[in-house]
Amino acid sequence: MTSKRAVVSFTGGKDCTLALSLTRETHDVVLLVTFVPKNFTSFKAHSLEVIKLQAKALAIPHILLEIGEEGKTHLQCYREKIAEVKQQHNLDLLVTGDILNVCDNFMAKATQDIIELSCPIWAIDRHKLMDLLFERQFELLITCASIKKLGDDEDLARKFVGSRLTRDFVKTVLEPREREVDMGGELGDFHTMVLTVPGLYNGYHIEYDGHQTIEGEYMFIEFKSARLVQDVEIEL
């Protein structure tokens, strides 16, 4: 297979980072892009400050693509930005961490006749998804949860937000609720950010200070600060 120049649609969450990890096995990931609204400050689930640190740890160039222009639809804006970035960076492939068709096949429409779209974890079984994440030693922080989608249970949301998504969390919290909560959070039940991945983060991990905040139906971590820390191996 010929290696292609790939760009990853990147939010710093588990799915897009896993898609990146899988794509790197066969292609050259040369760019990360984060699509943001005009006059954007930060997402509730995915702190822009943390995303920038993640890109630095990954050692992959990262750009923000602002979406929103008067007189143009959301789809038109995406298509124009994707076409521009493809030409500027000589790209062959746009990669996403999408698992389900939750937005009316939006990215397929946005990339159609412009660039090849790759969704390496599309329709993945959630148990397989978790296995892949833990096999690759992803360290995952749950940054946001929908109180509404967790049964309007604020106490349950507090168990999610700020916790690490680990095998134990899956076994004790997610699996007993598998019928009500998507184990991958793909329906907006919860969101994650990746603190480190051995082999991807080049010996770095992210540390942060923050606290739980509620806004509407969402509980999320309000980050006070975040920093990139180099792992130190101590010889005994």
PDB file of C-alpha atoms in Angstrom:
ATOM      1  CA  MET A   1       0.000   0.000   0.000  1.00  0.00           C
ATOM      2  CA  THR A   2       1.312   3.421  -0.953  1.00  0.00           C
ATOM      3  CA  SER A   3       1.687   5.757   1.998  1.00  0.00           C
ATOM      4  CA  LYS A   4      -0.630   8.770   1.792  1.00  0.00           C
ATOM      5  CA  ARG A   5      -0.301  12.214   3.330  1.00  0.00           C
ATOM      6  CA  ALA A   6      -3.028  12.335   5.956  1.00  0.00           C
ATOM      7  CA  VAL A   7      -4.674  15.053   8.014  1.00  0.00           C
ATOM      8  CA  VAL A   8      -6.586  14.132  11.171  1.00  0.00           C
ATOM      9  CA  SER A   9      -9.675  15.995  12.326  1.00  0.00           C
ATOM     10  CA  PHE A  10      -8.503  16.430  15.902  1.00  0.00           C
ATOM     11  CA  THR A  11     -10.238  17.266  19.173  1.00  0.00           C
ATOM     12  CA  GLY A  12      -7.815  15.482  21.490  1.00  0.00           C
ATOM     13  CA  GLY A  13     -10.375  12.843  22.433  1.00  0.00           C
ATOM     14  CA  LYS A  14      -9.909   9.095  22.523  1.00  0.00           C
ATOM     15  CA  ASP A  15     -11.527   8.347  19.155  1.00  0.00           C
ATOM     16  CA  CYS A  16      -9.624  10.780  16.938  1.00  0.00           C
ATOM     17  CA  THR A  17      -6.370   9.913  18.725  1.00  0.00           C
ATOM     18  CA  LEU A  18      -6.969   6.191  18.208  1.00  0.00           C
ATOM     19  CA  ALA A  19      -7.773   6.882  14.542  1.00  0.00           C
ATOM     20  CA  LEU A  20      -4.488   8.798  14.330  1.00  0.00           C
ATOM     21  CA  SER A  21      -2.599   5.914  15.937  1.00  0.00           C
ATOM     22  CA  LEU A  22      -4.076   3.376  13.515  1.00  0.00           C
ATOM     23  CA  THR A  23      -3.499   5.614  10.479  1.00  0.00           C
ATOM     24  CA  ARG A  24       0.177   6.112  11.328  1.00  0.00           C
ATOM     25  CA  GLU A  25       0.717   2.389  10.817  1.00  0.00           C
ATOM     26  CA  THR A  26       0.176   2.745   7.057  1.00  0.00           C
ATOM     27  CA  HIS A  27       0.231   6.459   6.212  1.00  0.00           C
ATOM     28  CA  ASP A  28       2.096   9.673   6.993  1.00  0.00           C
ATOM     29  CA  VAL A  29       0.097  11.884   9.355  1.00  0.00           C
ATOM     30  CA  VAL A  30       1.408  15.353   8.494  1.00  0.00           C
ATOM     31  CA  LEU A  31      -1.243  17.645   9.980  1.00  0.00           C
ATOM     32  CA  LEU A  32      -3.893  17.964  12.685  1.00  0.00           C
ATOM     33  CA  VAL A  33      -6.883  20.251  12.154  1.00  0.00           C
ATOM     34  CA  THR A  34      -9.447  21.421  14.674  1.00  0.00           C
ATOM     35  CA  PHE A  35     -12.622  22.908  13.219  1.00  0.00           C
ATOM     36  CA  VAL A  36     -13.848  25.786  15.391  1.00  0.00           C
ATOM     37  CA  PRO A  37     -16.661  28.352  15.184  1.00  0.00           C
ATOM     38  CA  LYS A  38     -15.754  31.961  14.450  1.00  0.00           C
ATOM     39  CA  ASN A  39     -14.831  33.993  17.553  1.00  0.00           C
ATOM     40  CA  PHE A  40     -14.214  30.705  19.335  1.00  0.00           C
ATOM     41  CA  THR A  41     -12.766  30.451  22.843  1.00  0.00           C
ATOM     42  CA  SER A  42     -13.056  26.805  23.911  1.00  0.00           C
ATOM     43  CA  PHE A  43     -15.268  23.728  23.880  1.00  0.00           C
ATOM     44  CA  LYS A  44     -16.772  22.385  27.097  1.00  0.00           C
ATOM     45  CA  ALA A  45     -15.555  18.854  26.377  1.00  0.00           C
ATOM     46  CA  HIS A  46     -12.266  19.610  24.663  1.00  0.00           C
ATOM     47  CA  SER A  47     -10.134  22.432  26.032  1.00  0.00           C
ATOM     48  CA  LEU A  48      -8.305  24.258  23.253  1.00  0.00           C
ATOM     49  CA  GLU A  49      -5.384  24.826  25.612  1.00  0.00           C
ATOM     50  CA  VAL A  50      -5.075  21.071  26.135  1.00  0.00           C
ATOM     51  CA  ILE A  51      -5.485  20.335  22.404  1.00  0.00           C
ATOM     52  CA  LYS A  52      -2.501  22.555  21.667  1.00  0.00           C
ATOM     53  CA  LEU A  53      -0.420  20.717  24.279  1.00  0.00           C
ATOM     54  CA  GLN A  54      -1.453  17.376  22.807  1.00  0.00           C
ATOM     55  CA  ALA A  55      -0.356  18.470  19.335  1.00  0.00           C
ATOM     56  CA  LYS A  56       2.984  19.575  20.774  1.00  0.00           C
ATOM     57  CA  ALA A  57       3.458  16.200  22.472  1.00  0.00           C
ATOM     58  CA  LEU A  58       2.540  14.412  19.240  1.00  0.00           C
ATOM     59  CA  ALA A  59       5.036  16.606  17.347  1.00  0.00           C
ATOM     60  CA  ILE A  60       2.574  17.065  14.482  1.00  0.00           C
ATOM     61  CA  PRO A  61       1.727  20.510  13.064  1.00  0.00           C
ATOM     62  CA  HIS A  62      -1.708  21.688  14.206  1.00  0.00           C
ATOM     63  CA  ILE A  63      -3.992  24.383  12.835  1.00  0.00           C
ATOM     64  CA  LEU A  64      -7.429  25.772  13.669  1.00  0.00           C
ATOM     65  CA  LEU A  65      -9.930  26.088  10.840  1.00  0.00           C
ATOM     66  CA  GLU A  66     -12.586  28.718  11.602  1.00  0.00           C
ATOM     67  CA  ILE A  67     -16.073  27.844  10.402  1.00  0.00           C
ATOM     68  CA  GLY A  68     -18.781  30.424   9.915  1.00  0.00           C
ATOM     69  CA  GLU A  69     -19.200  32.991   7.166  1.00  0.00           C
ATOM     70  CA  GLU A  70     -22.248  35.122   6.514  1.00  0.00           C
ATOM     71  CA  GLY A  71     -24.316  33.855   3.604  1.00  0.00           C
ATOM     72  CA  LYS A  72     -22.763  30.384   3.607  1.00  0.00           C
ATOM     73  CA  THR A  73     -24.006  27.153   5.109  1.00  0.00           C
ATOM     74  CA  HIS A  74     -22.042  25.151   7.645  1.00  0.00           C
ATOM     75  CA  LEU A  75     -21.384  22.533   4.965  1.00  0.00           C
ATOM     76  CA  GLN A  76     -20.177  25.098   2.427  1.00  0.00           C
ATOM     77  CA  CYS A  77     -17.710  26.513   4.965  1.00  0.00           C
ATOM     78  CA  TYR A  78     -16.346  23.063   5.775  1.00  0.00           C
ATOM     79  CA  ARG A  79     -15.927  22.182   2.100  1.00  0.00           C
ATOM     80  CA  GLU A  80     -14.079  25.423   1.350  1.00  0.00           C
ATOM     81  CA  LYS A  81     -11.727  25.022   4.320  1.00  0.00           C
ATOM     82  CA  ILE A  82     -11.022  21.376   3.517  1.00  0.00           C
ATOM     83  CA  ALA A  83     -10.256  22.218  -0.115  1.00  0.00           C
ATOM     84  CA  GLU A  84      -7.913  25.017   0.961  1.00  0.00           C
ATOM     85  CA  VAL A  85      -5.995  22.939   3.469  1.00  0.00           C
ATOM     86  CA  LYS A  86      -5.722  20.012   1.059  1.00  0.00           C
ATOM     87  CA  GLN A  87      -4.067  22.232  -1.543  1.00  0.00           C
ATOM     88  CA  GLN A  88      -1.839  24.074   0.920  1.00  0.00           C
ATOM     89  CA  HIS A  89      -0.459  20.891   2.487  1.00  0.00           C
ATOM     90  CA  ASN A  90      -0.635  18.502  -0.471  1.00  0.00           C
ATOM     91  CA  LEU A  91      -2.941  16.091   1.361  1.00  0.00           C
ATOM     92  CA  ASP A  92      -4.402  12.786   0.167  1.00  0.00           C
ATOM     93  CA  LEU A  93      -6.531  11.678   3.093  1.00  0.00           C
ATOM     94  CA  LEU A  94      -8.719  13.201   5.817  1.00  0.00           C
ATOM     95  CA  VAL A  95      -9.092  10.980   8.895  1.00  0.00           C
ATOM     96  CA  THR A  96     -11.799  11.168  11.542  1.00  0.00           C
ATOM     97  CA  GLY A  97     -12.556   9.192  14.685  1.00  0.00           C
ATOM     98  CA  ASP A  98     -16.240   8.925  13.815  1.00  0.00           C
ATOM     99  CA  ILE A  99     -17.971   5.738  14.915  1.00  0.00           C
ATOM    100  CA  LEU A 100     -21.639   6.394  14.183  1.00  0.00           C
ATOM    101  CA  ASN A 101     -23.585   8.438  11.670  1.00  0.00           C
ATOM    102  CA  VAL A 102     -24.775  10.961  14.248  1.00  0.00           C
ATOM    103  CA  CYS A 103     -24.648  14.045  11.983  1.00  0.00           C
ATOM    104  CA  ASP A 104     -26.404  12.939   8.794  1.00  0.00           C
ATOM    105  CA  ASN A 105     -23.190  11.737   7.134  1.00  0.00           C
ATOM    106  CA  PHE A 106     -21.775  15.259   7.436  1.00  0.00           C
ATOM    107  CA  MET A 107     -18.067  14.555   6.927  1.00  0.00           C
ATOM    108  CA  ALA A 108     -18.752  12.368   3.891  1.00  0.00           C
ATOM    109  CA  LYS A 109     -20.611  15.313   2.348  1.00  0.00           C
ATOM    110  CA  ALA A 110     -17.916  17.770   3.428  1.00  0.00           C
ATOM    111  CA  THR A 111     -15.127  15.783   1.766  1.00  0.00           C
ATOM    112  CA  GLN A 112     -16.991  14.475  -1.296  1.00  0.00           C
ATOM    113  CA  ASP A 113     -15.017  15.042  -4.536  1.00  0.00           C
ATOM    114  CA  ILE A 114     -12.378  16.958  -2.538  1.00  0.00           C
ATOM    115  CA  ILE A 115     -10.348  14.453  -0.527  1.00  0.00           C
ATOM    116  CA  GLU A 116     -10.552  10.795   0.428  1.00  0.00           C
ATOM    117  CA  LEU A 117     -12.231  10.244   3.806  1.00  0.00           C
ATOM    118  CA  SER A 118     -10.977   7.584   6.216  1.00  0.00           C
ATOM    119  CA  CYS A 119     -12.875   6.480   9.335  1.00  0.00           C
ATOM    120  CA  PRO A 120     -10.740   3.642  10.729  1.00  0.00           C
ATOM    121  CA  ILE A 121     -12.929   2.929  13.767  1.00  0.00           C
ATOM    122  CA  TRP A 122     -16.306   3.297  12.050  1.00  0.00           C
ATOM    123  CA  ALA A 123     -19.003   1.034  13.558  1.00  0.00           C
ATOM    124  CA  ILE A 124     -16.478  -0.552  15.917  1.00  0.00           C
ATOM    125  CA  ASP A 125     -17.840  -2.751  18.711  1.00  0.00           C
ATOM    126  CA  ARG A 126     -17.506  -0.742  21.927  1.00  0.00           C
ATOM    127  CA  HIS A 127     -15.798  -3.576  23.804  1.00  0.00           C
ATOM    128  CA  LYS A 128     -13.276  -3.820  20.962  1.00  0.00           C
ATOM    129  CA  LEU A 129     -12.826  -0.053  21.124  1.00  0.00           C
ATOM    130  CA  MET A 130     -11.999  -0.208  24.822  1.00  0.00           C
ATOM    131  CA  ASP A 131      -9.646  -3.138  24.271  1.00  0.00           C
ATOM    132  CA  LEU A 132      -7.725  -1.197  21.618  1.00  0.00           C
ATOM    133  CA  LEU A 133      -7.430   1.860  23.845  1.00  0.00           C
ATOM    134  CA  PHE A 134      -6.162  -0.097  26.829  1.00  0.00           C
ATOM    135  CA  GLU A 135      -3.841  -2.319  24.771  1.00  0.00           C
ATOM    136  CA  ARG A 136      -2.201   0.851  23.456  1.00  0.00           C
ATOM    137  CA  GLN A 137      -2.046   2.247  27.008  1.00  0.00           C
ATOM    138  CA  PHE A 138      -4.159   5.334  26.437  1.00  0.00           C
ATOM    139  CA  GLU A 139      -4.453   7.411  29.603  1.00  0.00           C
ATOM    140  CA  LEU A 140      -7.905   8.939  29.362  1.00  0.00           C
ATOM    141  CA  LEU A 141      -9.604  11.687  31.342  1.00  0.00           C
ATOM    142  CA  ILE A 142     -13.404  12.040  31.209  1.00  0.00           C
ATOM    143  CA  THR A 143     -13.859  15.773  30.695  1.00  0.00           C
ATOM    144  CA  CYS A 144     -17.589  16.176  30.099  1.00  0.00           C
ATOM    145  CA  ALA A 145     -20.890  14.351  30.531  1.00  0.00           C
ATOM    146  CA  SER A 146     -24.494  15.025  29.634  1.00  0.00           C
ATOM    147  CA  ILE A 147     -26.544  14.865  32.827  1.00  0.00           C
ATOM    148  CA  LYS A 148     -29.647  14.417  30.675  1.00  0.00           C
ATOM    149  CA  LYS A 149     -28.235  11.440  28.776  1.00  0.00           C
ATOM    150  CA  LEU A 150     -27.107   9.880  32.047  1.00  0.00           C
ATOM    151  CA  GLY A 151     -30.731   9.677  33.165  1.00  0.00           C
ATOM    152  CA  ASP A 152     -30.841  13.177  34.669  1.00  0.00           C
ATOM    153  CA  ASP A 153     -28.598  11.788  37.402  1.00  0.00           C
ATOM    154  CA  GLU A 154     -26.238  14.526  38.598  1.00  0.00           C
ATOM    155  CA  ASP A 155     -24.514  12.190  41.064  1.00  0.00           C
ATOM    156  CA  LEU A 156     -23.740   9.764  38.242  1.00  0.00           C
ATOM    157  CA  ALA A 157     -22.372  12.610  36.128  1.00  0.00           C
ATOM    158  CA  ARG A 158     -20.025  13.468  39.003  1.00  0.00           C
ATOM    159  CA  LYS A 159     -18.712   9.897  38.900  1.00  0.00           C
ATOM    160  CA  PHE A 160     -17.854  10.437  35.240  1.00  0.00           C
ATOM    161  CA  VAL A 161     -16.387  13.924  35.052  1.00  0.00           C
ATOM    162  CA  GLY A 162     -12.813  14.066  36.306  1.00  0.00           C
ATOM    163  CA  SER A 163     -12.470  10.272  36.432  1.00  0.00           C
ATOM    164  CA  ARG A 164     -10.005   8.259  34.379  1.00  0.00           C
ATOM    165  CA  LEU A 165     -11.536   5.981  31.775  1.00  0.00           C
ATOM    166  CA  THR A 166      -9.883   2.702  32.774  1.00  0.00           C
ATOM    167  CA  ARG A 167     -10.696  -1.000  32.560  1.00  0.00           C
ATOM    168  CA  ASP A 168     -12.037  -0.766  36.093  1.00  0.00           C
ATOM    169  CA  PHE A 169     -14.277   2.200  35.208  1.00  0.00           C
ATOM    170  CA  VAL A 170     -15.628   0.273  32.223  1.00  0.00           C
ATOM    171  CA  LYS A 171     -16.341  -2.769  34.374  1.00  0.00           C
ATOM    172  CA  THR A 172     -17.893  -0.998  37.348  1.00  0.00           C
ATOM    173  CA  VAL A 173     -19.636   2.013  35.781  1.00  0.00           C
ATOM    174  CA  LEU A 174     -20.145   1.562  32.032  1.00  0.00           C
ATOM    175  CA  GLU A 175     -20.891  -2.129  31.587  1.00  0.00           C
ATOM    176  CA  PRO A 176     -23.730  -2.204  34.160  1.00  0.00           C
ATOM    177  CA  ARG A 177     -25.356   0.657  32.190  1.00  0.00           C
ATOM    178  CA  GLU A 178     -24.571  -0.631  28.718  1.00  0.00           C
ATOM    179  CA  ARG A 179     -28.221  -0.580  27.641  1.00  0.00           C
ATOM    180  CA  GLU A 180     -28.693   3.070  28.601  1.00  0.00           C
ATOM    181  CA  VAL A 181     -25.246   4.603  27.968  1.00  0.00           C
ATOM    182  CA  ASP A 182     -23.114   4.241  24.849  1.00  0.00           C
ATOM    183  CA  MET A 183     -19.862   2.777  26.175  1.00  0.00           C
ATOM    184  CA  GLY A 184     -17.890   4.885  23.721  1.00  0.00           C
ATOM    185  CA  GLY A 185     -19.810   8.050  24.533  1.00  0.00           C
ATOM    186  CA  GLU A 186     -20.641   8.367  20.853  1.00  0.00           C
ATOM    187  CA  LEU A 187     -24.169   9.646  21.507  1.00  0.00           C
ATOM    188  CA  GLY A 188     -22.832  12.539  23.559  1.00  0.00           C
ATOM    189  CA  ASP A 189     -23.134  10.675  26.862  1.00  0.00           C
ATOM    190  CA  PHE A 190     -19.570  11.617  27.807  1.00  0.00           C
ATOM    191  CA  HIS A 191     -16.328  12.923  26.291  1.00  0.00           C
ATOM    192  CA  THR A 192     -12.647  12.310  26.964  1.00  0.00           C
ATOM    193  CA  MET A 193      -9.256  13.851  26.414  1.00  0.00           C
ATOM    194  CA  VAL A 194      -6.034  11.891  26.094  1.00  0.00           C
ATOM    195  CA  LEU A 195      -3.408  12.692  28.722  1.00  0.00           C
ATOM    196  CA  THR A 196      -0.734  10.453  27.234  1.00  0.00           C
ATOM    197  CA  VAL A 197      -0.096   7.460  24.976  1.00  0.00           C
ATOM    198  CA  PRO A 198       3.275   5.686  25.039  1.00  0.00           C
ATOM    199  CA  GLY A 199       4.753   5.769  21.558  1.00  0.00           C
ATOM    200  CA  LEU A 200       2.604   8.701  20.475  1.00  0.00           C
ATOM    201  CA  TYR A 201       3.333  11.443  23.001  1.00  0.00           C
ATOM    202  CA  ASN A 202       7.111  11.184  22.680  1.00  0.00           C
ATOM    203  CA  GLY A 203       7.757  10.806  26.404  1.00  0.00           C
ATOM    204  CA  TYR A 204       5.349  13.537  27.530  1.00  0.00           C
ATOM    205  CA  HIS A 205       2.120  13.574  29.496  1.00  0.00           C
ATOM    206  CA  ILE A 206      -0.356  16.298  30.375  1.00  0.00           C
ATOM    207  CA  GLU A 207      -1.008  17.475  33.917  1.00  0.00           C
ATOM    208  CA  TYR A 208      -3.806  19.887  34.754  1.00  0.00           C
ATOM    209  CA  ASP A 209      -5.684  21.772  37.453  1.00  0.00           C
ATOM    210  CA  GLY A 210      -9.434  22.161  37.219  1.00  0.00           C
ATOM    211  CA  HIS A 211     -12.809  21.553  38.782  1.00  0.00           C
ATOM    212  CA  GLN A 212     -16.293  20.297  37.888  1.00  0.00           C
ATOM    213  CA  THR A 213     -18.704  22.897  36.520  1.00  0.00           C
ATOM    214  CA  ILE A 214     -22.341  22.601  35.450  1.00  0.00           C
ATOM    215  CA  GLU A 215     -23.832  24.568  32.583  1.00  0.00           C
ATOM    216  CA  GLY A 216     -27.277  23.547  31.413  1.00  0.00           C
ATOM    217  CA  GLU A 217     -27.409  19.792  30.943  1.00  0.00           C
ATOM    218  CA  TYR A 218     -23.618  19.463  30.896  1.00  0.00           C
ATOM    219  CA  MET A 219     -21.098  18.848  33.620  1.00  0.00           C
ATOM    220  CA  PHE A 220     -17.513  19.440  32.552  1.00  0.00           C
ATOM    221  CA  ILE A 221     -14.018  20.153  33.792  1.00  0.00           C
ATOM    222  CA  GLU A 222     -13.203  23.829  33.821  1.00  0.00           C
ATOM    223  CA  PHE A 223      -9.456  23.830  33.340  1.00  0.00           C
ATOM    224  CA  LYS A 224      -7.557  26.407  35.397  1.00  0.00           C
ATOM    225  CA  SER A 225      -4.234  25.392  33.886  1.00  0.00           C
ATOM    226  CA  ALA A 226      -2.610  22.612  31.897  1.00  0.00           C
ATOM    227  CA  ARG A 227       0.998  21.769  31.212  1.00  0.00           C
ATOM    228  CA  LEU A 228       3.124  19.331  29.279  1.00  0.00           C
ATOM    229  CA  VAL A 229       5.478  17.311  31.485  1.00  0.00           C
ATOM    230  CA  GLN A 230       8.331  15.136  30.290  1.00  0.00           C
ATOM    231  CA  ASP A 231       8.433  11.642  31.760  1.00  0.00           C
ATOM    232  CA  VAL A 232      11.648  10.928  33.615  1.00  0.00           C
ATOM    233  CA  GLU A 233      13.051   7.439  33.868  1.00  0.00           C
ATOM    234  CA  ILE A 234      14.956   6.811  37.099  1.00  0.00           C
ATOM    235  CA  GLU A 235      17.664   4.178  37.038  1.00  0.00           C
ATOM    236  CA  LEU A 236      17.852   2.178  40.245  1.00  0.00           C
TER     237      LEU A 236
END
